XYZ file of C-alpha atoms in Angstrom:
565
model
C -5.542 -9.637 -18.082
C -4.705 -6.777 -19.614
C -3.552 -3.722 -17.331
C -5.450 -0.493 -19.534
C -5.684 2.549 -19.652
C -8.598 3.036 -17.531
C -6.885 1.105 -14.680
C -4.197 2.801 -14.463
C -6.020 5.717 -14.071
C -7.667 4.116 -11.422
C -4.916 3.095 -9.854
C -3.404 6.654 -9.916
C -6.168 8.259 -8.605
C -5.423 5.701 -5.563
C -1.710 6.966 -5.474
C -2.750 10.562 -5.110
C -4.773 9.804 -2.240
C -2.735 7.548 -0.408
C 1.330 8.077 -1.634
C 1.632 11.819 -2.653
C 3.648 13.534 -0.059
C 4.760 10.381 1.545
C 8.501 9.725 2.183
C 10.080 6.653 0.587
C 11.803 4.989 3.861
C 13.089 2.164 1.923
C 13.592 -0.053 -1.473
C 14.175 -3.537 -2.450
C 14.149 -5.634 -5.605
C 11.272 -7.905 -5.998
C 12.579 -9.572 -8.648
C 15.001 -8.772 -12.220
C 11.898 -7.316 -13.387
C 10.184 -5.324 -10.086
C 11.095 -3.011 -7.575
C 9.517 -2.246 -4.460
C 8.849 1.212 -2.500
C 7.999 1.779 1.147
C 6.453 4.722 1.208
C 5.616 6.791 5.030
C 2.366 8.550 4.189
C -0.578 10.509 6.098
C 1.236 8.218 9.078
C 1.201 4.764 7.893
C 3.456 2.577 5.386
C 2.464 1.408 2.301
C 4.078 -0.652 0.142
C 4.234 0.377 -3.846
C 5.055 -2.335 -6.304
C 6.533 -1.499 -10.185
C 6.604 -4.720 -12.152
C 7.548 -5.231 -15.716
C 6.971 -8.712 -15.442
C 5.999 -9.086 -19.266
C 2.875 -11.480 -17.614
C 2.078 -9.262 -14.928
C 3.247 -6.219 -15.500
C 1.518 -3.230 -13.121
C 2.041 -0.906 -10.671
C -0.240 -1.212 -7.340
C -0.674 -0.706 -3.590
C 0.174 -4.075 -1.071
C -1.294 -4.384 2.336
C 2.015 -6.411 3.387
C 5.805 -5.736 3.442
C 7.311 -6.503 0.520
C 10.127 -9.168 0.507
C 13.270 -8.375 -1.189
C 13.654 -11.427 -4.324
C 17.298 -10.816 -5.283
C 20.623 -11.102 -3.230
C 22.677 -8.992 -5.379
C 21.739 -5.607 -6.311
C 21.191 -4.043 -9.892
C 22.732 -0.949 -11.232
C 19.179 0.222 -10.920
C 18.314 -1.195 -7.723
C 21.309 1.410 -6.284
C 20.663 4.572 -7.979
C 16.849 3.803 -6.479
C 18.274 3.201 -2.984
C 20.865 6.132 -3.484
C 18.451 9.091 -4.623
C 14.817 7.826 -4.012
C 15.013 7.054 -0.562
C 14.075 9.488 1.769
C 12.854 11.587 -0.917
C 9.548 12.606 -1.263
C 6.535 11.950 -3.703
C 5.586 15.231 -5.468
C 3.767 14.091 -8.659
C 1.716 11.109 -9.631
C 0.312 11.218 -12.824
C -0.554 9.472 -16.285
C 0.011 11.165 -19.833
C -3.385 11.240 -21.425
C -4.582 7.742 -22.770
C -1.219 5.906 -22.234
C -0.271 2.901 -19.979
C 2.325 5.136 -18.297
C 3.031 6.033 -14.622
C 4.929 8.531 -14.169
C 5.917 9.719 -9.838
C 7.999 12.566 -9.184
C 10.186 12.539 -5.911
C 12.377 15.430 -4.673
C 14.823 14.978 -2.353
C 18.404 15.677 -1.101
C 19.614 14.365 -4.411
C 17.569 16.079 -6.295
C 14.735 15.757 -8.803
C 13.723 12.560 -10.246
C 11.009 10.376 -12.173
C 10.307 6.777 -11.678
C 8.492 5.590 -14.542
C 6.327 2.923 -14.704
C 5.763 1.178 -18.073
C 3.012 -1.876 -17.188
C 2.478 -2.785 -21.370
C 3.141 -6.811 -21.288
C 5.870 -7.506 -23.442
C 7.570 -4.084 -23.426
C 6.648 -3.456 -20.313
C 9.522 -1.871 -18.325
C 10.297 0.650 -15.284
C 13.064 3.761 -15.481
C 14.447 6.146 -13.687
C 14.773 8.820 -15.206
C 16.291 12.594 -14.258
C 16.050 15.438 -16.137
C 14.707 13.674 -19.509
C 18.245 11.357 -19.254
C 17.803 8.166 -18.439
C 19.727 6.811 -15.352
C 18.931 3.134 -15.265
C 15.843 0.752 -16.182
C 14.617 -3.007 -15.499
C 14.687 -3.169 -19.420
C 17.438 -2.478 -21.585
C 16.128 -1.664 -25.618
C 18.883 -0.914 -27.892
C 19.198 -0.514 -31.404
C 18.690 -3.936 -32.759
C 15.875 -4.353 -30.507
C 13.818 -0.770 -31.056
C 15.960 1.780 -33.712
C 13.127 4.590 -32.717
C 12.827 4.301 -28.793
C 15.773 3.586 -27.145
C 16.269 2.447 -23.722
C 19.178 2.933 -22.156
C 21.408 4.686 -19.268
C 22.624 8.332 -20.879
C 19.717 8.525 -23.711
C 17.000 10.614 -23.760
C 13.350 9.271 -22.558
C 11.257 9.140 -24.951
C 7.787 8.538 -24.460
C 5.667 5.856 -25.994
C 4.988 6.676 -29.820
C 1.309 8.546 -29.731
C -1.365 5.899 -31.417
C -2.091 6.838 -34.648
C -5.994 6.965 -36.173
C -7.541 6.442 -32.931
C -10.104 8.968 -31.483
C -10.176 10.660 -28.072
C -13.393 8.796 -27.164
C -14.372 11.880 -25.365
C -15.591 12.934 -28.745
C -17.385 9.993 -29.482
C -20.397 10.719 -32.213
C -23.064 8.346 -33.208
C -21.971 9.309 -36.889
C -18.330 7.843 -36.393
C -19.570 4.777 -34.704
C -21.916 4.029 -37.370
C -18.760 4.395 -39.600
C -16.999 1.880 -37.496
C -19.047 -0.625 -37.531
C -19.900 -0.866 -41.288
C -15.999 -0.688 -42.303
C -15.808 -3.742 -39.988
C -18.994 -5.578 -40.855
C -18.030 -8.981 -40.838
C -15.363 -8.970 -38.446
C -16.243 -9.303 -34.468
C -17.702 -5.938 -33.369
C -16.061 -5.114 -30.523
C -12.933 -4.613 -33.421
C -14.519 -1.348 -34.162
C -14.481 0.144 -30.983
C -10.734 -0.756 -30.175
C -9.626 -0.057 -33.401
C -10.686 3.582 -33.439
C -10.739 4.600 -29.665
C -8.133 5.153 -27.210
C -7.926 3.541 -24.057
C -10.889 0.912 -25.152
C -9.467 -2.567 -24.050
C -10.986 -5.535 -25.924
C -12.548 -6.007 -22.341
C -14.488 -2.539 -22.403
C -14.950 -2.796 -26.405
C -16.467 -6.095 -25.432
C -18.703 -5.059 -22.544
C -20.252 -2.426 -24.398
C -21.171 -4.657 -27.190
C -22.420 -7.544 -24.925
C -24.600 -4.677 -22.839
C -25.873 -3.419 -26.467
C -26.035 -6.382 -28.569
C -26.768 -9.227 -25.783
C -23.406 -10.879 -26.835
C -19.863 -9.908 -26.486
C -18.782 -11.838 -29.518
C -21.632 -10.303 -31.762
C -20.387 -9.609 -35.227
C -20.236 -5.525 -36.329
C -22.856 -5.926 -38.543
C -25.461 -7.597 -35.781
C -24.574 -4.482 -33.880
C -27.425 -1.747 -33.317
C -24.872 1.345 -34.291
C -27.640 3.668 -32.317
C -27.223 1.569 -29.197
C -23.872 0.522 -29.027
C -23.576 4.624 -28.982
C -25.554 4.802 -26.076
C -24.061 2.170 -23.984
C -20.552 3.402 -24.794
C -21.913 6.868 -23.790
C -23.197 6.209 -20.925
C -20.043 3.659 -19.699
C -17.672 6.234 -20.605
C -19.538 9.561 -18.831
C -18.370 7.248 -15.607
C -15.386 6.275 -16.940
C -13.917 10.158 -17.616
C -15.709 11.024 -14.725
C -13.201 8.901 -13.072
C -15.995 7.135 -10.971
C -14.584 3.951 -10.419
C -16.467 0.742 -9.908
C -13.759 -1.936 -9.025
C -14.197 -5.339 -9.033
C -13.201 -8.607 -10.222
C -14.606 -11.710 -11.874
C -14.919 -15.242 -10.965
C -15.326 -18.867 -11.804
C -18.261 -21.274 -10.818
C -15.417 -22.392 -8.169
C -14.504 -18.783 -6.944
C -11.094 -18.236 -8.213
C -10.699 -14.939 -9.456
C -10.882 -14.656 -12.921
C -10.197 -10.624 -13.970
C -10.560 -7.004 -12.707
C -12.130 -3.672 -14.096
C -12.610 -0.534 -12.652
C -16.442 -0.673 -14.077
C -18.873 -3.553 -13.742
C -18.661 -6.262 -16.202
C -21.599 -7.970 -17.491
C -20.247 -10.548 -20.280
C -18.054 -12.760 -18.068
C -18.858 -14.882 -15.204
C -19.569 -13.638 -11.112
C -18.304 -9.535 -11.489
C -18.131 -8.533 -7.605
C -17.292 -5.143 -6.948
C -14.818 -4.662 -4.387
C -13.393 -1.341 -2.118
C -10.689 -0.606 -3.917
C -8.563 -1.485 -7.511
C -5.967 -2.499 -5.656
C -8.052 -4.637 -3.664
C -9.273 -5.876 -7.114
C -5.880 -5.887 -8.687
C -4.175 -8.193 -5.526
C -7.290 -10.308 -5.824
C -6.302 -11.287 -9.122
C -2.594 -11.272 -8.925
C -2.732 -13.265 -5.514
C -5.008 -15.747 -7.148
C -4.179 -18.522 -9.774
C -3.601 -17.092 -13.469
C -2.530 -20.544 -15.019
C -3.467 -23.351 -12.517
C -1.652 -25.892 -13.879
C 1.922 -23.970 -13.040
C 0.532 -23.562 -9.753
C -0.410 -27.542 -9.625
C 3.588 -28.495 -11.114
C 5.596 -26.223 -8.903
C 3.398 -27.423 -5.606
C 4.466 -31.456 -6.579
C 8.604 -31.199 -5.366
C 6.904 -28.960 -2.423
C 4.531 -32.145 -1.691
C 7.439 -34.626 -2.004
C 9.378 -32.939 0.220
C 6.640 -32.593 2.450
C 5.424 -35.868 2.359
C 8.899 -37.337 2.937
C 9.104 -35.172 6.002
C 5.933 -36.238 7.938
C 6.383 -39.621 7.172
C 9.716 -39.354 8.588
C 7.999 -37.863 12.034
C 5.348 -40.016 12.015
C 8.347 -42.888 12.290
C 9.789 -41.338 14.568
C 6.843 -40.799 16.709
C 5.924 -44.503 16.544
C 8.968 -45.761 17.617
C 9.357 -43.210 20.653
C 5.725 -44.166 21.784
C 6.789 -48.324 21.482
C 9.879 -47.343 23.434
C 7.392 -45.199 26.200
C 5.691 -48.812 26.389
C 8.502 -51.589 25.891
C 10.463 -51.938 28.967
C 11.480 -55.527 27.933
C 14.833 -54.165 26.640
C 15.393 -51.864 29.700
C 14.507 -54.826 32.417
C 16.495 -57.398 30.437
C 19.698 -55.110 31.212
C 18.736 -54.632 35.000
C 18.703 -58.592 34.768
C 21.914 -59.255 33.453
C 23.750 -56.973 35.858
C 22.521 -58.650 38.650
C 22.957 -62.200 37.614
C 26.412 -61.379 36.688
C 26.976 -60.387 40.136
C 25.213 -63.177 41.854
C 26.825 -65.544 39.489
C 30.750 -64.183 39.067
C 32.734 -66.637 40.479
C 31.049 -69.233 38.194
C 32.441 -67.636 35.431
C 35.524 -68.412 33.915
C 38.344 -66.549 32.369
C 37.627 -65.873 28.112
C 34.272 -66.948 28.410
C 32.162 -65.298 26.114
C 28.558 -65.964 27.423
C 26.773 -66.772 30.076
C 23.684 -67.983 30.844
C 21.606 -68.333 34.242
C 17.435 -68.419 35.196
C 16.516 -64.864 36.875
C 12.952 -66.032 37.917
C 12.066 -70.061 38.632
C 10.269 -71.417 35.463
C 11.532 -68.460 33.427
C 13.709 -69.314 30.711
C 17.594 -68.406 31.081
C 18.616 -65.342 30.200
C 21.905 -65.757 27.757
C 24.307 -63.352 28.721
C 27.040 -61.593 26.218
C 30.574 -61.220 28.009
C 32.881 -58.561 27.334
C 36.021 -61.289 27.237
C 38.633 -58.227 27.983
C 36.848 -57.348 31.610
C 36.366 -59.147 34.844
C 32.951 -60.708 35.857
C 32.249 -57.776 37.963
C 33.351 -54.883 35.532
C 30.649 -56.674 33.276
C 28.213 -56.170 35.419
C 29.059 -52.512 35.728
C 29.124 -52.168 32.114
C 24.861 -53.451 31.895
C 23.936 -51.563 35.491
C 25.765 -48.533 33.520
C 23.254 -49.146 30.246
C 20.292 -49.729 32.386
C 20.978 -46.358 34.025
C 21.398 -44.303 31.052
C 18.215 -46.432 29.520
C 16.427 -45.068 32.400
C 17.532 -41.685 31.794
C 16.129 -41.992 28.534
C 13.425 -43.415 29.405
C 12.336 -40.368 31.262
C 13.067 -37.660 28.164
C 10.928 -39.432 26.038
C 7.706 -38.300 26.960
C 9.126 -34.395 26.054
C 10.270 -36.037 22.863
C 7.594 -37.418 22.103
C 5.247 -34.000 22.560
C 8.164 -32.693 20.419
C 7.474 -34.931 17.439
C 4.127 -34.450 17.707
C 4.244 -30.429 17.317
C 5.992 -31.244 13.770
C 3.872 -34.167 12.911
C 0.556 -31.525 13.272
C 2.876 -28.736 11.821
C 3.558 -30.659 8.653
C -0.088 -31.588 8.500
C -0.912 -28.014 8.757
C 1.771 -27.288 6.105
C 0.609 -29.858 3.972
C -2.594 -27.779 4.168
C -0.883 -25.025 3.319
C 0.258 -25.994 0.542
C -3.187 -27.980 -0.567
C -5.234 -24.546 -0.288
C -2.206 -22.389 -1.999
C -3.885 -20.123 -4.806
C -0.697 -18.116 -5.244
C 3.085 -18.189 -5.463
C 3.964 -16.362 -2.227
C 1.839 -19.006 -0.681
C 3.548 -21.666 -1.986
C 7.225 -19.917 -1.452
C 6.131 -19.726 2.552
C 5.575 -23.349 2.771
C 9.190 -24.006 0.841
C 10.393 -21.334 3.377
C 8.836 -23.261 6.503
C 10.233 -26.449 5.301
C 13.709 -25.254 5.042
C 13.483 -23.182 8.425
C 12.463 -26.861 9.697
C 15.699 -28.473 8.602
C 13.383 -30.593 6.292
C 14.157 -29.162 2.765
C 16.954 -30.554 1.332
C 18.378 -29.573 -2.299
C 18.078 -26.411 -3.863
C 14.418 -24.216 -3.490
C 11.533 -24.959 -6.266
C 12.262 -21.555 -8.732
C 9.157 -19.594 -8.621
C 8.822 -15.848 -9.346
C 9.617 -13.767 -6.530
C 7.176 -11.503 -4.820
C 5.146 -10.258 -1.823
C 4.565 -12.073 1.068
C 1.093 -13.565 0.712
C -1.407 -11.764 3.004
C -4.518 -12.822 4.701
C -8.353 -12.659 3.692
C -10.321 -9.671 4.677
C -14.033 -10.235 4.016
C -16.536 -6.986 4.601
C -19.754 -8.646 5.627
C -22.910 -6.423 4.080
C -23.271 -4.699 7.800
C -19.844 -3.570 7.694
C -18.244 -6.124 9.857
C -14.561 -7.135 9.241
C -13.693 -10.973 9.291
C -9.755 -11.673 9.102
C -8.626 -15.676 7.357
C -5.692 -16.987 7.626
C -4.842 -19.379 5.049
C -1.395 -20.467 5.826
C 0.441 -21.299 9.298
C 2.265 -17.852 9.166
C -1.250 -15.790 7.644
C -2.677 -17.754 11.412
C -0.672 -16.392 13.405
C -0.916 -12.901 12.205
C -4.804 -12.908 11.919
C -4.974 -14.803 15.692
C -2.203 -12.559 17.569
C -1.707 -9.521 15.336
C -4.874 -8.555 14.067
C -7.285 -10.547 16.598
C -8.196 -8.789 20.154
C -9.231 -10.071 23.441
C -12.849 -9.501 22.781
C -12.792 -10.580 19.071
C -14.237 -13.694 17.891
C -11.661 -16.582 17.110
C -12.894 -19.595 15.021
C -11.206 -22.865 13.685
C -12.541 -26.317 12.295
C -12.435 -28.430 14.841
C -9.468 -31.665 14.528
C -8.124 -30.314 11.255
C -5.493 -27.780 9.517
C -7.057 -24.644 8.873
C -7.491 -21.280 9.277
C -7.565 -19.192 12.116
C -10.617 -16.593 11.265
C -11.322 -13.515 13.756
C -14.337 -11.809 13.481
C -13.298 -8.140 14.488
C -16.648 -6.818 17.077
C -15.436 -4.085 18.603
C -16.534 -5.192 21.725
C -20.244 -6.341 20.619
C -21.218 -9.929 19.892
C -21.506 -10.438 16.347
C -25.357 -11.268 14.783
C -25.814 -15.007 14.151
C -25.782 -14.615 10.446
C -21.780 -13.099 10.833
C -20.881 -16.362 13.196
C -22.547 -18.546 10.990
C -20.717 -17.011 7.515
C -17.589 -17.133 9.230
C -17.453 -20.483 10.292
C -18.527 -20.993 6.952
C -15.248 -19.978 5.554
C -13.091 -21.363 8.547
C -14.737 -24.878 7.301
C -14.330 -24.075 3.525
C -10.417 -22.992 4.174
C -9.392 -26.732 5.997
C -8.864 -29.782 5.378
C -12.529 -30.373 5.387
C -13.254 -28.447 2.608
C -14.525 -31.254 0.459
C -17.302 -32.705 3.239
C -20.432 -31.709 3.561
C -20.796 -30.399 6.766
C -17.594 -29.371 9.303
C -17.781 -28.429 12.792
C -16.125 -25.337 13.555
C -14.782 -24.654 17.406
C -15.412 -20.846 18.270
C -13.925 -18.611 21.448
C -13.254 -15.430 22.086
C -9.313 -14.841 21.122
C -8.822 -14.188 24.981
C -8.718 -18.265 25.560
C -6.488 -19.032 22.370
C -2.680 -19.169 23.813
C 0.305 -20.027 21.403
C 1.693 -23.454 22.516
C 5.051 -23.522 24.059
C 7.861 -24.552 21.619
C 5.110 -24.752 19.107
C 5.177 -23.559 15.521
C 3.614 -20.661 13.620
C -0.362 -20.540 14.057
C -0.151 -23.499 16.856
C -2.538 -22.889 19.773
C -4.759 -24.360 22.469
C -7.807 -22.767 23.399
C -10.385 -23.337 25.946
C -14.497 -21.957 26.925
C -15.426 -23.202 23.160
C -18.455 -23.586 21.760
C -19.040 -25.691 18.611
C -21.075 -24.712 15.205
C -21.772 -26.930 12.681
C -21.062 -25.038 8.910
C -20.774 -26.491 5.428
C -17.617 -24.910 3.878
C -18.213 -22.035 1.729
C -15.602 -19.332 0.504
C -15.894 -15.741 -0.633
């Protein structure tokens, strides 16, 4: 998806408001190719990433605290840490028509500019003090780039200007018409991102699909007259900057793309509250599904290993709760050795003798280096500490069956996954569990993965947690006493609080939330689901239990089929 012009324009104007002024109180390395900013501003932190991943390279606003990726620090990394923080933000802003960020921070150290490069392959982030390079995610030199040069002690130099393209400010009918008859038989859209900065092929293409009726319509199918006027119109909004953020979607719901203006060609456009709310939509959600699908199968194996493994172990403590054959048959052979100990000789090796009449005889082992008696000691000593064991197992086995529901639950997890974090937080739970064995699945490194917030069309606020750790944030950290607390009922899923400010929510809100408590379990694929619901006042963490593990108590019960966003 490409990161252009107009969204990082977007995205600045979202800086300004939110990060200018703020103090940076501390910075981490994502990643080799990001770096990570918490930022104190108009009295709350916010976290600022800079990636020049060359697949997902942007700069954007997180709702959660980032999570440092590397162990060892960069040359960059420290001259970040050493000047930036506790410096403050005095400049955002983004040279005319280029995919450059460029924030200003003054501090004790000094002046300095962090500049953020989000262009796919050359993406790339510096820091940069008076026009000198210090340091940079992306080292270019002279075999790679002989013009722009990349390295510590060399001058920045900006992106070279594009050549033969218009400002589309001054966009005439005239030089459209031109356009699109020097490009006749190629695709139109060609014509408008050939000649105009900052037109994406996405905005080149929804103007032509909103003029022509088809994004893929050839330049010379193209009405020049209204292609003019759509492109007029989309860009009086555009310069304008008023922003219509949103993202796209499959016939499955996973988020497809994001725009700052409405898009028209491609599948389910929903706007959204913010482009960073668009841009983690999309970033948080699968980009290449198959990746996704081959990192989660060592995760599974792992997994699967693991609960089977409990589930054993659970078995055999529950046949032990309920076999006391083994634990009577040592009783019995103490006390027949003592009834019977003169009868037995010196070196013999067994014995045998009938505890009950018409029982069979018990055979006997002998310890041939003690006495009759000391024998007997030795099984009254095993039946004792039998007994003693006898009376932990019922702990033990509540204790296996915590992890045998906590790796179902992370099993879950892992099932309803759409995004690396997610599937790093289930490899993390695993090897918190003692369960993970061998060296972690490589997967790139990132924030932590952060729960659903859905706006309901009457402006209520319903919280999802889609992972154990997600559940216990959305149940304890952002669910209150009075708030709604939902969950399908006999399966791993997700915690969902509907936020009510002390009002009870309108039937339509209950019934869309257990909606998407049914639609993120394990009974996604059914039909129908019943979902348990209580206020969060009767949901209580369970003692020695894991992440997102509760009891609750005064539920109801709806019935929901499973429907997401």
């Amino acid at each position: 998806m490409n990161f252009d012009v107009f969204t990082i324009s977007a995205v600045v104007d979202e800086l300004n408001d939110t990060l200018l002024g703020g103090k940076v109180q501390d910075s981490l390395e994502i990643g080799g190719d990001a770096i990570g900013l918490e930022v104190y501003s108009s009295q709350a932190r916010r976290y600022l990433l800079l990636s020049a991943d060359p697949m997902s390279a942007r700069i954007q606003i997180l709702d959660e605290k980032l999570r440092r990726g590397i162990e060892t620090s960069t040359p960059l990394g420290l001259m970040i840490r050493r000047n930036l923080e506790s410096a403050r933000i005095d400049s955002i802003r983004q040279p005319p028509y280029e995919r450059v960020v460029e924030i200003g921070f003054k501090g004790a150290e000094g002046a300095f500019t962090l500049i953020c490069e989000p262009m796919e392959r050359r993406s790339n982030v510096l820091l940069v003090r008076d026009g000198v390079i210090m340091d940079c995610i992306r080292r270019v030199g002279p075999h790679d780039n002989r013009v722009r040069l990349s390295l510590p002690g060399h001058t920045y130099v900006p992106p070279p200007p594009q050549i033969n393209k218009r400002d589309p400010a001054t966009l005439t009918g005239a030089f459209l018409a031109e356009a699109l008859a020097a490009d006749a038989g190629r695709a139109g859209y060609r014509a408008l991102t050939d000649t105009l900065l900052g037109f994406s092929p996405m905005l080149a293409k929804e103007c032509v699909y909103r003029a022509a009726g088809r994004a893929d319509a050839k330049a010379n199918a193209i009405n020049a007259g209204d292609l003019f006027e759509v492109a007029q119109e989309m860009l009086a909004a555009l310069l304008a900057h008023r922003w219509e953020p949103g993202n796209t979607h499959d016939r499955e719901g996973a988020v497809t793309g994001f725009s700052v203006y409405e898009v028209t060609f491609m599948e389910g456009w929903r706007r959204v509250e913010s482009v960073n709310a668009a841009l983690s939509a999309y970033y948080g959600a699968p980009i290449g599904i198959e990746a996704y699908d081959a990192a989660k199968v060592p995760v599974f194996d792992i997994l699967d290993e693991a609960y089977n493994k409990q589930q054993r172990k659970l078995e055999a403590l529950r046949r032990s709760e309920s076999d006391e054959s083994e634990r009577e048959r040592l009783r019995m052979s103490g006390e027949l050795l003592l009834a019977y100990q003169y009868q037995i000789t010196a070196g013999q090796t067994t014995f045998s003798a009938q505890y009950d009449y018409g029982a069979p005889p018990l055979e006997i082992k002998l310890d041939t280096m003690l006495t009759p008696l000391e024998n007997a000691k030795r099984y009254f000593a095993e039946y004792d500490h039998a007994k003693r064991a006898m009376a932990e197992v019922p702990a033990l086995i509540t204790s296996a069956q915590l992890e045998v529901d906590y790796l179902d639950q992370l099993r879950s997890d892992l099932t309803l996954a759409a995004n690396w974090p997610e599937i790093g937080e289930v490899q993390d739970a695993l090897q918190a569990g003692g369960f993970w064995h061998g060296p972690k699945v490589s997967h790139p490194k990132g924030q932590r993965s952060a729960a659903l917030r859905i706006v309901t069309p009457d402006g209520i606020v319903i919280w999802v947690g889609r992972n154990a750790r997600q559940n216990e944030d959305v149940t304890f950290g952002k669910g209150k006493p009075e708030d709604i607390w939902l969950h399908a009922r006999g399966v791993p899923g997700a915690h969902v609080i509907i936020k009510t400010n002390g009002r009870a929510p309108a039937p339509a809100v209950l019934q869309r939330a257990a909606e998407l408590a049914a639609y993120y379990s394990k009974s996604r694929s059914e039909g129908r689901a019943l979902v348990d619901v209580t206020e969060r006042r009767y949901v209580r963490k369970i003692k020695g239990g894991k992440p997102g593990m509760v009891t609750i108590r005064n539920e109801s019960t709806l019935e929901a089929t499973p429907r997401g966003e």
